[in-house]
Tab-separated table of C-alpha atoms in Angstrom:
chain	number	residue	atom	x	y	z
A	1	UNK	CA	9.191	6.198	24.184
A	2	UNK	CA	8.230	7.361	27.881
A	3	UNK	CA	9.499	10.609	27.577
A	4	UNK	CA	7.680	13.660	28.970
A	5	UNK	CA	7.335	15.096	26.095
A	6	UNK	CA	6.963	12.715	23.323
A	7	UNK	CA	7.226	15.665	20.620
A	8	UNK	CA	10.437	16.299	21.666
A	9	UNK	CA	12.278	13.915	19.564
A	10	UNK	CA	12.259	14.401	15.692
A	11	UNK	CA	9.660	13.385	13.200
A	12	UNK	CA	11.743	14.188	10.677
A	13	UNK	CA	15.372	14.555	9.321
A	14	UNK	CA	14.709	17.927	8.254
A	15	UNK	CA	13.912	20.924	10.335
A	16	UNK	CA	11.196	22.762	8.651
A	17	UNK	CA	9.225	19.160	7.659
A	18	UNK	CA	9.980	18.767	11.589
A	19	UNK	CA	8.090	21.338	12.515
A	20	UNK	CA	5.496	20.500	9.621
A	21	UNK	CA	4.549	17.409	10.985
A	22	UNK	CA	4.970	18.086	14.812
A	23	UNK	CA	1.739	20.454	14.093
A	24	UNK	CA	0.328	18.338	11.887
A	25	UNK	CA	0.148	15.361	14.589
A	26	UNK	CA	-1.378	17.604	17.068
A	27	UNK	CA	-3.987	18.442	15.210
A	28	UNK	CA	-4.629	14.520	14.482
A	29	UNK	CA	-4.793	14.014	18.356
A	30	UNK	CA	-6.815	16.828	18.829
A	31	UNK	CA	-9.560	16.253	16.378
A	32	UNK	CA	-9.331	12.364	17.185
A	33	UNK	CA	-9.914	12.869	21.036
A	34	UNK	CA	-12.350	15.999	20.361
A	35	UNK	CA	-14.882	13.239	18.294
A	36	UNK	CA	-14.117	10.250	20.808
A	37	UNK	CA	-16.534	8.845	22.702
A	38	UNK	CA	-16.315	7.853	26.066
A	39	UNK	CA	-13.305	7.847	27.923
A	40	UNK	CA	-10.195	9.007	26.034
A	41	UNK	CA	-7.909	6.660	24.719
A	42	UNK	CA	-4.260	6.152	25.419
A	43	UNK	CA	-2.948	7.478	21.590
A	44	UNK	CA	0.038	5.980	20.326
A	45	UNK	CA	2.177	7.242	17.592
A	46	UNK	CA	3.822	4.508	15.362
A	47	UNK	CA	5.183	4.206	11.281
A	48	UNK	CA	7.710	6.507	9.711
A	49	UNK	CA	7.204	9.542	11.988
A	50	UNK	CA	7.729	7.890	14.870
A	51	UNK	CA	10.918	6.380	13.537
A	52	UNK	CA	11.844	10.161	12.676
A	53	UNK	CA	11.646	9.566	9.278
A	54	UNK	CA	8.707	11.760	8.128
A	55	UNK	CA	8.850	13.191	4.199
A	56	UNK	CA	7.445	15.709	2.771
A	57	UNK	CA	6.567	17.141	-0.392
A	58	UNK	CA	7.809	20.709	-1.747
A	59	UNK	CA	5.990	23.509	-2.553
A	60	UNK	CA	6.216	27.259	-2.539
A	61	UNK	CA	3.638	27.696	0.067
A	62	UNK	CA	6.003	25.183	1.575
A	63	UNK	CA	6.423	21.133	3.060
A	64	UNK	CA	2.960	19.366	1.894
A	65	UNK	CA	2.672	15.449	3.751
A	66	UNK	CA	4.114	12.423	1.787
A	67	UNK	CA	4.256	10.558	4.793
A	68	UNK	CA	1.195	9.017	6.699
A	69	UNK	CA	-0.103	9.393	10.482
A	70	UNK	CA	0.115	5.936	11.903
A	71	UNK	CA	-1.378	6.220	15.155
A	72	UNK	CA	-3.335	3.220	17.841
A	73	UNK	CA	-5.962	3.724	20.103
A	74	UNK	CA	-5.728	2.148	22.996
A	75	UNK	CA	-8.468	1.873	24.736
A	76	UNK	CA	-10.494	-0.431	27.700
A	77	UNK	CA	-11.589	-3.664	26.188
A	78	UNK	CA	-15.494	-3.401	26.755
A	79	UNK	CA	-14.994	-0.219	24.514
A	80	UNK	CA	-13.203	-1.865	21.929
A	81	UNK	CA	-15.602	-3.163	19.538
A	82	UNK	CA	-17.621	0.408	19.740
A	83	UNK	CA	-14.772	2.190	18.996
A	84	UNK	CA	-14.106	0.016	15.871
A	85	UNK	CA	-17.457	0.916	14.947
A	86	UNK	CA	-16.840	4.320	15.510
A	87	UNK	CA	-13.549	4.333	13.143
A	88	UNK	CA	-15.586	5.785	10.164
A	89	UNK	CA	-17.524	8.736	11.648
A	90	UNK	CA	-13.921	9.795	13.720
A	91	UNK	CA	-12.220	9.286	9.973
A	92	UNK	CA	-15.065	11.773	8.461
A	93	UNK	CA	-13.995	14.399	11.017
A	94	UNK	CA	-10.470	14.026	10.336
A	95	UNK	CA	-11.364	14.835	6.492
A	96	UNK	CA	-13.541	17.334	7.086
A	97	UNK	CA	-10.945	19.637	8.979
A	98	UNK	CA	-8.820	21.934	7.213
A	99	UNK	CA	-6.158	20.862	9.486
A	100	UNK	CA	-5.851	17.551	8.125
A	101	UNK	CA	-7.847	17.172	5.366
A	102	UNK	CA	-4.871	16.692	3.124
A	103	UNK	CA	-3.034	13.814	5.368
A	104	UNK	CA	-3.109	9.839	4.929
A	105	UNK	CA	-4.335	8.713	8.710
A	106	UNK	CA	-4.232	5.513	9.784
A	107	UNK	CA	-6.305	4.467	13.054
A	108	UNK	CA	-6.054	1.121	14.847
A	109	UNK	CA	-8.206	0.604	17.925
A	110	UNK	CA	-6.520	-1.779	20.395
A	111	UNK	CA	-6.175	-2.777	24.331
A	112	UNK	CA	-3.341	-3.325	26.566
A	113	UNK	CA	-4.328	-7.279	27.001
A	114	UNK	CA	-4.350	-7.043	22.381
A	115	UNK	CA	-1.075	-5.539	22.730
A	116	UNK	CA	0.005	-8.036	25.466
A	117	UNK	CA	-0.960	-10.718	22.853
A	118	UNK	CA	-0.265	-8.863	19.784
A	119	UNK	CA	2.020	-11.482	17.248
A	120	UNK	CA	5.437	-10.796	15.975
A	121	UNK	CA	5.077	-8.368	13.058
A	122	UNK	CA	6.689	-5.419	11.230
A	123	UNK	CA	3.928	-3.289	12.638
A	124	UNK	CA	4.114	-4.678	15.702
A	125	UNK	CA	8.022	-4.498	16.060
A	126	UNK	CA	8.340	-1.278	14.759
A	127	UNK	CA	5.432	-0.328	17.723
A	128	UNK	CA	7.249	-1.800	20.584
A	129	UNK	CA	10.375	-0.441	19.608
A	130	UNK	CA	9.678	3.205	18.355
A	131	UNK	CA	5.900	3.786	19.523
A	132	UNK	CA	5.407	7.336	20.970
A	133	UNK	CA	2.811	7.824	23.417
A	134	UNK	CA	1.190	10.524	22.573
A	135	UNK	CA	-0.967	11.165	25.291
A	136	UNK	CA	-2.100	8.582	28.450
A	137	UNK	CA	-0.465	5.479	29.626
A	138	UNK	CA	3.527	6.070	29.042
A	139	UNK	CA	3.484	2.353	30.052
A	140	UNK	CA	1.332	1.003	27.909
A	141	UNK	CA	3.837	0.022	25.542
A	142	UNK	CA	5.783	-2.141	27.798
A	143	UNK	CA	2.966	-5.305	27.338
A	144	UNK	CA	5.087	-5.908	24.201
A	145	UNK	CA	8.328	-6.472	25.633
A	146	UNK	CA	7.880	-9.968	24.252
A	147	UNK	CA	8.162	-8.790	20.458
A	148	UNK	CA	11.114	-6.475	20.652
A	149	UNK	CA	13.938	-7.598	18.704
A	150	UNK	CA	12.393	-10.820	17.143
A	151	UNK	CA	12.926	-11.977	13.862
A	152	UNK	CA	9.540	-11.451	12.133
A	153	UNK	CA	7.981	-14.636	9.814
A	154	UNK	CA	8.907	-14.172	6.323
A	155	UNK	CA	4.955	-14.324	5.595
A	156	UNK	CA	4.506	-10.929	7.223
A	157	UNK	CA	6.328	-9.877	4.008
A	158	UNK	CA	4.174	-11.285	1.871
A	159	UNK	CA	0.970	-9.708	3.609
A	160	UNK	CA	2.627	-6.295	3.627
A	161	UNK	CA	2.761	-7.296	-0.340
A	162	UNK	CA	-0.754	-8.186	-0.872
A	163	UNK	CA	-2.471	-5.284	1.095
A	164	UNK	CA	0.042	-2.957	-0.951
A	165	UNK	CA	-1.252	-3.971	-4.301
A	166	UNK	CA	-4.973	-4.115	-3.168
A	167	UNK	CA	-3.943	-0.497	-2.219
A	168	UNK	CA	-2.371	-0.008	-5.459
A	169	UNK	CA	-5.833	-0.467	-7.103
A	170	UNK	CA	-7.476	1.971	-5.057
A	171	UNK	CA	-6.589	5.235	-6.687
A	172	UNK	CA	-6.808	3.885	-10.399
A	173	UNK	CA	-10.688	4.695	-10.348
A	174	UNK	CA	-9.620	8.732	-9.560
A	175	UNK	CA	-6.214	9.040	-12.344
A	176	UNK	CA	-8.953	11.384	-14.556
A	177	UNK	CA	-8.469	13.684	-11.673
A	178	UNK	CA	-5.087	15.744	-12.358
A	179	UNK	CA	-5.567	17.493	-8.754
A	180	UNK	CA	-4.649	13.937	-7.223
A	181	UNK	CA	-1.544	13.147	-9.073
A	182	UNK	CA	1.451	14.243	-6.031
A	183	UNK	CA	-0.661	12.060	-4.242
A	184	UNK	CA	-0.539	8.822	-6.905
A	185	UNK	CA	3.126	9.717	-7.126
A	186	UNK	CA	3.521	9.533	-3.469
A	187	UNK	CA	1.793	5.731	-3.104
A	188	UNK	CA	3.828	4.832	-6.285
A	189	UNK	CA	7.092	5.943	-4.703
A	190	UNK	CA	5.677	4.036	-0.913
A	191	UNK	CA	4.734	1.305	-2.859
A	192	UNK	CA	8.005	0.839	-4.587
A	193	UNK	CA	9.542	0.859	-0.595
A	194	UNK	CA	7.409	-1.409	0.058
A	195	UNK	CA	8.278	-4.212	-2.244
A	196	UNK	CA	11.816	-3.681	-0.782
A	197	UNK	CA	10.538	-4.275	2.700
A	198	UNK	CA	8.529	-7.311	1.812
A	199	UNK	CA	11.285	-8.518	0.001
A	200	UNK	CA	13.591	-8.485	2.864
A	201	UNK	CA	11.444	-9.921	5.226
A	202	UNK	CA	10.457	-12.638	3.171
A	203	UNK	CA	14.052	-13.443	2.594
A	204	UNK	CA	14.935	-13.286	6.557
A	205	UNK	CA	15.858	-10.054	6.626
A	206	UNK	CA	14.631	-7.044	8.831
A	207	UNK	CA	15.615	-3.331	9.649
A	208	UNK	CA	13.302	-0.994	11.332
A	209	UNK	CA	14.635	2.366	9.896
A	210	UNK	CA	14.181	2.939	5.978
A	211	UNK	CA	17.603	4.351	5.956
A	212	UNK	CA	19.317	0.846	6.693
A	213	UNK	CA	17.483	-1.370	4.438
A	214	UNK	CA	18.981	-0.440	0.908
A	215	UNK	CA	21.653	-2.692	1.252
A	216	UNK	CA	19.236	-5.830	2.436
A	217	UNK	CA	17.073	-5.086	-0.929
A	218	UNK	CA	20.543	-4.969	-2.307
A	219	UNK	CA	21.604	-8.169	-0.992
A	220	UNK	CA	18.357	-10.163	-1.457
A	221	UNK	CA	18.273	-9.339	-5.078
A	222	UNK	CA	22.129	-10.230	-5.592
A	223	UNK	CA	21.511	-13.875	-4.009
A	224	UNK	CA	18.270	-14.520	-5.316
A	225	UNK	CA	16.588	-14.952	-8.665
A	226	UNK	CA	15.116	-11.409	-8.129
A	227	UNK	CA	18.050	-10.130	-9.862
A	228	UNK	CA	16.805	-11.939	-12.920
A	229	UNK	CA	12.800	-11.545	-12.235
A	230	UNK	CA	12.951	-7.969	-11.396
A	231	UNK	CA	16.035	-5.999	-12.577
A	232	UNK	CA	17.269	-3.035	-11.532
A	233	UNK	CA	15.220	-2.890	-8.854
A	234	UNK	CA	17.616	-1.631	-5.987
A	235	UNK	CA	18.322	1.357	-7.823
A	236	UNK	CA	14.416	1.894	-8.234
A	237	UNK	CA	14.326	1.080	-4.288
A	238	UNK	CA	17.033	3.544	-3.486
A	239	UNK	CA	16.237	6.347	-5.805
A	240	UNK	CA	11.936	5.761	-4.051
A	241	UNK	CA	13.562	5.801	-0.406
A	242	UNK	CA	14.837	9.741	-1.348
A	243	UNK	CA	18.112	8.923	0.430
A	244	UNK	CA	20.301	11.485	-1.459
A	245	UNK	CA	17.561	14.153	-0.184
A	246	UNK	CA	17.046	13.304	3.378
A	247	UNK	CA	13.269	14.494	4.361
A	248	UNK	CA	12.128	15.310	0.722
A	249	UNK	CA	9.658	13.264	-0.604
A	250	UNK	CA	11.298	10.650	-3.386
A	251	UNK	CA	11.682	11.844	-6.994
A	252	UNK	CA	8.863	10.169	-9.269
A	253	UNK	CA	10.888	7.994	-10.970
A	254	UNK	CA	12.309	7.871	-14.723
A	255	UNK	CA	10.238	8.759	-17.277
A	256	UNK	CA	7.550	10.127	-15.184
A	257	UNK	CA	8.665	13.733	-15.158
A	258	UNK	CA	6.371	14.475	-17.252
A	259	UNK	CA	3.396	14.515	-14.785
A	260	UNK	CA	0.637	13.448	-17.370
A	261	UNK	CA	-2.298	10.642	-17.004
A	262	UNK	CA	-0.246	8.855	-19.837
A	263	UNK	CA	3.141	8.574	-17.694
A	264	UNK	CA	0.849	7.540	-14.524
A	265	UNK	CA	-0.828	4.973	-16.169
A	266	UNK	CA	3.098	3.445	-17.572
A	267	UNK	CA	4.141	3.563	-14.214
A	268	UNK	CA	1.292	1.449	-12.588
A	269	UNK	CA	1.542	-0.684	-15.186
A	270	UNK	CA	5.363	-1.146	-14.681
A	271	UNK	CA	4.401	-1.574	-11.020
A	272	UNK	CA	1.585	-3.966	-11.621
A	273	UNK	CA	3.924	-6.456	-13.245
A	274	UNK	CA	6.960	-5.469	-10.092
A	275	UNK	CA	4.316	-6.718	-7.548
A	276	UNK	CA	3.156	-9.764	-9.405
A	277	UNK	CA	6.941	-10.868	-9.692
A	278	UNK	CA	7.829	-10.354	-6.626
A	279	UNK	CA	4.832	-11.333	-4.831
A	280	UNK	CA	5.386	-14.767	-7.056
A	281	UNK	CA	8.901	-15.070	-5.839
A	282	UNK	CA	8.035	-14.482	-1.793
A	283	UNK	CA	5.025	-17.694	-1.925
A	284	UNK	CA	7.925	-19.804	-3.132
A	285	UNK	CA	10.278	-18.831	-0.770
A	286	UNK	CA	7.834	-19.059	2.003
A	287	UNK	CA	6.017	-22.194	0.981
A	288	UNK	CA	7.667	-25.304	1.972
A	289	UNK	CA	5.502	-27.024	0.012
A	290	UNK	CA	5.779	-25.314	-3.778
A	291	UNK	CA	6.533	-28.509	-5.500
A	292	UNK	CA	3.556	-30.658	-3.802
A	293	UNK	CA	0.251	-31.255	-5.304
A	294	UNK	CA	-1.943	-27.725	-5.844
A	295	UNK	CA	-4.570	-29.054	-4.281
A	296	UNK	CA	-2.923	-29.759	-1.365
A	297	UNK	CA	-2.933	-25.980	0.090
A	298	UNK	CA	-6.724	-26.401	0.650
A	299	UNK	CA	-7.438	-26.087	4.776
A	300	UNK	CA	-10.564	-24.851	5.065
A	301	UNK	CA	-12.135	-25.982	8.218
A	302	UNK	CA	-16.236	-26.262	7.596
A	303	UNK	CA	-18.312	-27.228	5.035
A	304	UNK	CA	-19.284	-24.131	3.171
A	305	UNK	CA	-15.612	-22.467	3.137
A	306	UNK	CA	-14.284	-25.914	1.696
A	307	UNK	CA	-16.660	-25.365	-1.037
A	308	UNK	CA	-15.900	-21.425	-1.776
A	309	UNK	CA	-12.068	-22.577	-1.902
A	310	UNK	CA	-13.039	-25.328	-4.381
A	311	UNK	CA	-15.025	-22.734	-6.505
A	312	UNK	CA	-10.839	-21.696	-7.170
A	313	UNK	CA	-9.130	-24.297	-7.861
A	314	UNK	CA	-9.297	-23.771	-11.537
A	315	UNK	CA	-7.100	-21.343	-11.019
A	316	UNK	CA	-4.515	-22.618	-10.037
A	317	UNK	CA	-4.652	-25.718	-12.458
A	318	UNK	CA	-4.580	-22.996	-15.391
A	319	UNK	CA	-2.283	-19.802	-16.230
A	320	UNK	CA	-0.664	-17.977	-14.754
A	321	UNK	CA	-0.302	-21.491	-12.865
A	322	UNK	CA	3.096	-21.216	-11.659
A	323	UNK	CA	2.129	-18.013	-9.580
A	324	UNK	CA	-1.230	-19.967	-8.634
A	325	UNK	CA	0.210	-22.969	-7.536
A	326	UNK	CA	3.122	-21.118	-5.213
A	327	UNK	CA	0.306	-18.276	-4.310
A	328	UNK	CA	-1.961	-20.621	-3.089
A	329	UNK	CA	-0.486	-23.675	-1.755
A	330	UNK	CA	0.298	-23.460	2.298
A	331	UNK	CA	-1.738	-20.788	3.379
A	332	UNK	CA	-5.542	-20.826	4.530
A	333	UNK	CA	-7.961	-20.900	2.271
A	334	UNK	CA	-10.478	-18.052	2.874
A	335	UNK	CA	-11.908	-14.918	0.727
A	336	UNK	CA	-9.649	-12.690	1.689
A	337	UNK	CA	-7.180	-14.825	-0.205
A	338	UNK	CA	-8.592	-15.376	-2.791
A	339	UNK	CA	-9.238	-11.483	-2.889
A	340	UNK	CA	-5.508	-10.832	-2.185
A	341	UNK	CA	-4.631	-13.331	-5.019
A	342	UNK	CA	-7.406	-11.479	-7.736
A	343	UNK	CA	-5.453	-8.697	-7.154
A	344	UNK	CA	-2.040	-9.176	-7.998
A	345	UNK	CA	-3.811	-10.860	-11.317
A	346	UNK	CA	-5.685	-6.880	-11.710
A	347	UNK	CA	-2.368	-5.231	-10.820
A	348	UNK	CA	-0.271	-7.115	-13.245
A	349	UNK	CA	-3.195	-6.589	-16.066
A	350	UNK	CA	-3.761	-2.758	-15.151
A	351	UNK	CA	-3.536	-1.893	-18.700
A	352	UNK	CA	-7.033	-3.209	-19.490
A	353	UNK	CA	-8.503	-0.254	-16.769
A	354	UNK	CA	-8.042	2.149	-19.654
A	355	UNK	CA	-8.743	-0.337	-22.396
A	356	UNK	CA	-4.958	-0.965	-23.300
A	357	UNK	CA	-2.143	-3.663	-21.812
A	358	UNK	CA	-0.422	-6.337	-23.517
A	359	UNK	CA	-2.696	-9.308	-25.461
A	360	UNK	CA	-1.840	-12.079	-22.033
A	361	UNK	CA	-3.622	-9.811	-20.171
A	362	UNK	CA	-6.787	-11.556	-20.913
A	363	UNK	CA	-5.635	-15.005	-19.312
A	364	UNK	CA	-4.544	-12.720	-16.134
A	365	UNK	CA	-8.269	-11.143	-15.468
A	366	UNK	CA	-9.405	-14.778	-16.392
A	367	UNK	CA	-7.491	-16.298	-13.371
A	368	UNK	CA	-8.681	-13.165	-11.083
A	369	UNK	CA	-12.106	-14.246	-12.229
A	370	UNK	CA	-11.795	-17.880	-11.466
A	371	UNK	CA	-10.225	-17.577	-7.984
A	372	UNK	CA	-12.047	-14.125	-6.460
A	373	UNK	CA	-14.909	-14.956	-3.857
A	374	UNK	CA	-17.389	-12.685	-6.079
A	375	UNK	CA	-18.827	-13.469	-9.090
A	376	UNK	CA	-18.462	-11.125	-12.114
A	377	UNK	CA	-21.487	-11.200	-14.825
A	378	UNK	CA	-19.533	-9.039	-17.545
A	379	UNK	CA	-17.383	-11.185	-20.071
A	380	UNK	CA	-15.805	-7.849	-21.316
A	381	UNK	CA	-12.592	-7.616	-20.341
A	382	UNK	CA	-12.229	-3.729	-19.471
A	383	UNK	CA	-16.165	-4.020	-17.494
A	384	UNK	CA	-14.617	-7.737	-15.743
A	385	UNK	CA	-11.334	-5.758	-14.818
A	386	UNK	CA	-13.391	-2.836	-13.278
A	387	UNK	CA	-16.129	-5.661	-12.014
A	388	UNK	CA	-13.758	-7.490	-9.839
A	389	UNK	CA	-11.561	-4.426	-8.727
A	390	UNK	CA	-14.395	-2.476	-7.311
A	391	UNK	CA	-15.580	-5.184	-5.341
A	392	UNK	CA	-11.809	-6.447	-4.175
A	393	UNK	CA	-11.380	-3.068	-2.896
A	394	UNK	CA	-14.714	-2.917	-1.225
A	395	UNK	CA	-13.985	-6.116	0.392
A	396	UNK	CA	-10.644	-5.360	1.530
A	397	UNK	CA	-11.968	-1.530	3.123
A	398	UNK	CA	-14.443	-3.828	5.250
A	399	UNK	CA	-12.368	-6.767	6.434
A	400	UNK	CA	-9.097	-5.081	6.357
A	401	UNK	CA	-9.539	-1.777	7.245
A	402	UNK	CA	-12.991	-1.565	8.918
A	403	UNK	CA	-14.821	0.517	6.225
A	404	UNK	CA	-12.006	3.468	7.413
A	405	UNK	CA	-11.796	4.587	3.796
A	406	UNK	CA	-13.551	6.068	1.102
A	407	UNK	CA	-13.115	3.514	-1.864
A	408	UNK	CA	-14.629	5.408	-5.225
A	409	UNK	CA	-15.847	3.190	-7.774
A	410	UNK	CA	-14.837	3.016	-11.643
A	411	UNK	CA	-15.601	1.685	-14.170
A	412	UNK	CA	-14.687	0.886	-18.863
A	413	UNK	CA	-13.279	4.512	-20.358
């Protein structure tokens, strides 16, 4: 968007979460650019307010976020590594204002020659086609002429999967805390959106707007074996994506109206299981090779990788096999993998956080065990669950996010 004044257009359907977020995002910018170091960066706005599709939750004091500020950094390239250092300390001001304190914000450092580069992506579509500069270059955006309207590789759905459910796990370690629940509603609703996104991606498929992809989830389950794996889950979709109330957050779901620690814990369970289905279904639709040997998705390039991946092979000659063999077959073999693949095994066994979940659950945490790039000294099933999730998490703050977040550890109730 070069406009000159790139709060002009709408961050939202609704006037009053409009306005809400309009404020909201210049506070972001003004906080971000007050703890910056060195010369200012050109700040880019990106994710569901720049598409104008901001939600909100409702209150009486009135429109509380449910929608995250997705914003890059662009900056000169002998800056760029300090300024991914700097992430953390620019995150800590961001929570310690009252101004923002109670959004989601999501910082990406990058340069004009990254964005040049940058692959074909949802992120990076929905960037070169609805980025807002905020403030700086109004060009800057036009280095990724090459990724507009391209169709985006059906794997980029399954990544959006895998960093979902690692983000699923996150809050489990704070459900005590009854202050947090709108927020664990929120990522339960965004998570459930999610799935649809990944779904349709995986499957081909690709809108930018929210608003046009219920009938792609709609289609993808009808003509696939979704409809069987995961039922119902277009109405689930629909009913998450709040499209009968425009820029209201989504409703939290049947049978969570009651908002109680007992109905949370039911619905991450229910989603646990959601994301291991579907997340099985996308590696064999994306794997050309899901009937070949299981070894054969081993790539590693040196010595000591090679011998990390072969520390998890046994889980993928075990159960849940199936899901092992598609989940690992075809893509490179490195920790973050196996990390992504541990935790679809935690999601789907959630129950065992709080000491409950079905009797299989064991053989899940089992195969998290055998194929995570950590090694777990408690045989305990609850203390293994909490073992492996606090380090996945850990992990995937560091590698993923750059140590942006604050990941709290849990542990056995």
């Amino acid at each position: 968007m070069h406009s000159t004044d790139p709060y002009t257009a709408p961050f939202a359907p609704d006037p009053d979460v409009d306005q809400f977020y309009r404020e909201k995002v210049r506070a972001v910018v003004d906080i971000v650019l007050g703890a910056w170091n060195g010369e200012a960066p050109t700040v880019v706005l990106s994710g569901s307010l720049a598409l104008g599709d901001g939600r909100a939750t409702r209150t009486p004091e009135g429109p509380g976020p449910a929608s995250d500020v997705d914003l890059y950094l662009v900056t000169e390239e002998a800056a760029h590594a300090a300024a991914l250092t700097d992430l953390p300390r620019i995150h800590g001001a961001l929570r310690r204002s009252d101004r923002t304190s109670d959004l989601t914000v999501d910082l990406g450092v990058t340069t004009a020659a990254r964005l040049a580069a940058a692959p074909v992506s949802i992120a990076n579509r929905t960037l070169a086609e609805h980025g807002r500069v905020l403030t700086g270059d109004r060009e800057v955006l036009d280095a990724m002429r090459s990724v507009r309207g391209r169709p985006i590789p059906p794997a980029d759905g399954l990544l959006l999967l895998q960093n979902r459910t690692v983000e699923a796990l996150v809050p489990v370690a704070l459900f005590g805390d009854s202050s947090m629940h709108d927020a664990f509603w929120y990522l339960h609703a965004k998570t459930l959106r999610d799935i649809g996104l990944s779904a349709i991606v995986a499957a081909g498929r690709f809108a930018p707007r929210p608003g046009d992809r219920a009938e792609l989830v709609r289609a993808t389950w009808e003509e696939s074996e979704l409809g069987k794996v995961v039922p119902g889950f277009p109405a689930r979709y629909e009913e998450s994506s709040g499209s009968s109330s425009r820029g209201s957050a989504p409703s939290r779901g049947s049978g969570s109206s009651v908002r109680g620690e007992t109905a949370l814990r039911r619905a991450w369970e229910d989603l646990g299981t959601t994301l291991f289905a579907v997340a099985r279904w996308e590696h064999r639709t994306i794997d050309p090779h899901a009937s070949d040997d299981p070894n054969s998705w081993v790539r590693a390039g040196s010595g000591p990788l090679r011998r990390r991946v072969k520390s998890w092979l046994p889980f993928a000659t075990g159960d849940p096999g199936a899901f092992a063999k598609a989940l690992t077959r075809g893509f490179p073999g490195t920790p973050m993998q196996g990390a992504y693949v541990a935790a679809s095994c935690l999601m789907a066994s959630a129950g065992t956080a709080w000491g409950g979940g079905a009797p299989d659950q064991g053989t899940m945490i089992a195969g998290a065990r055998a194929i995570c790039p950590f090694t777990v000294k408690d045989r305990r099933p609850d203390a293994a669950w909490w073992e492996l999730r606090n380090a996945i998490c850990e992990y995937w703050n560091e590698t993923v996010l750059g140590g942006s977040r604050t990941i709290e550890k849990g542990g056995p109730r």
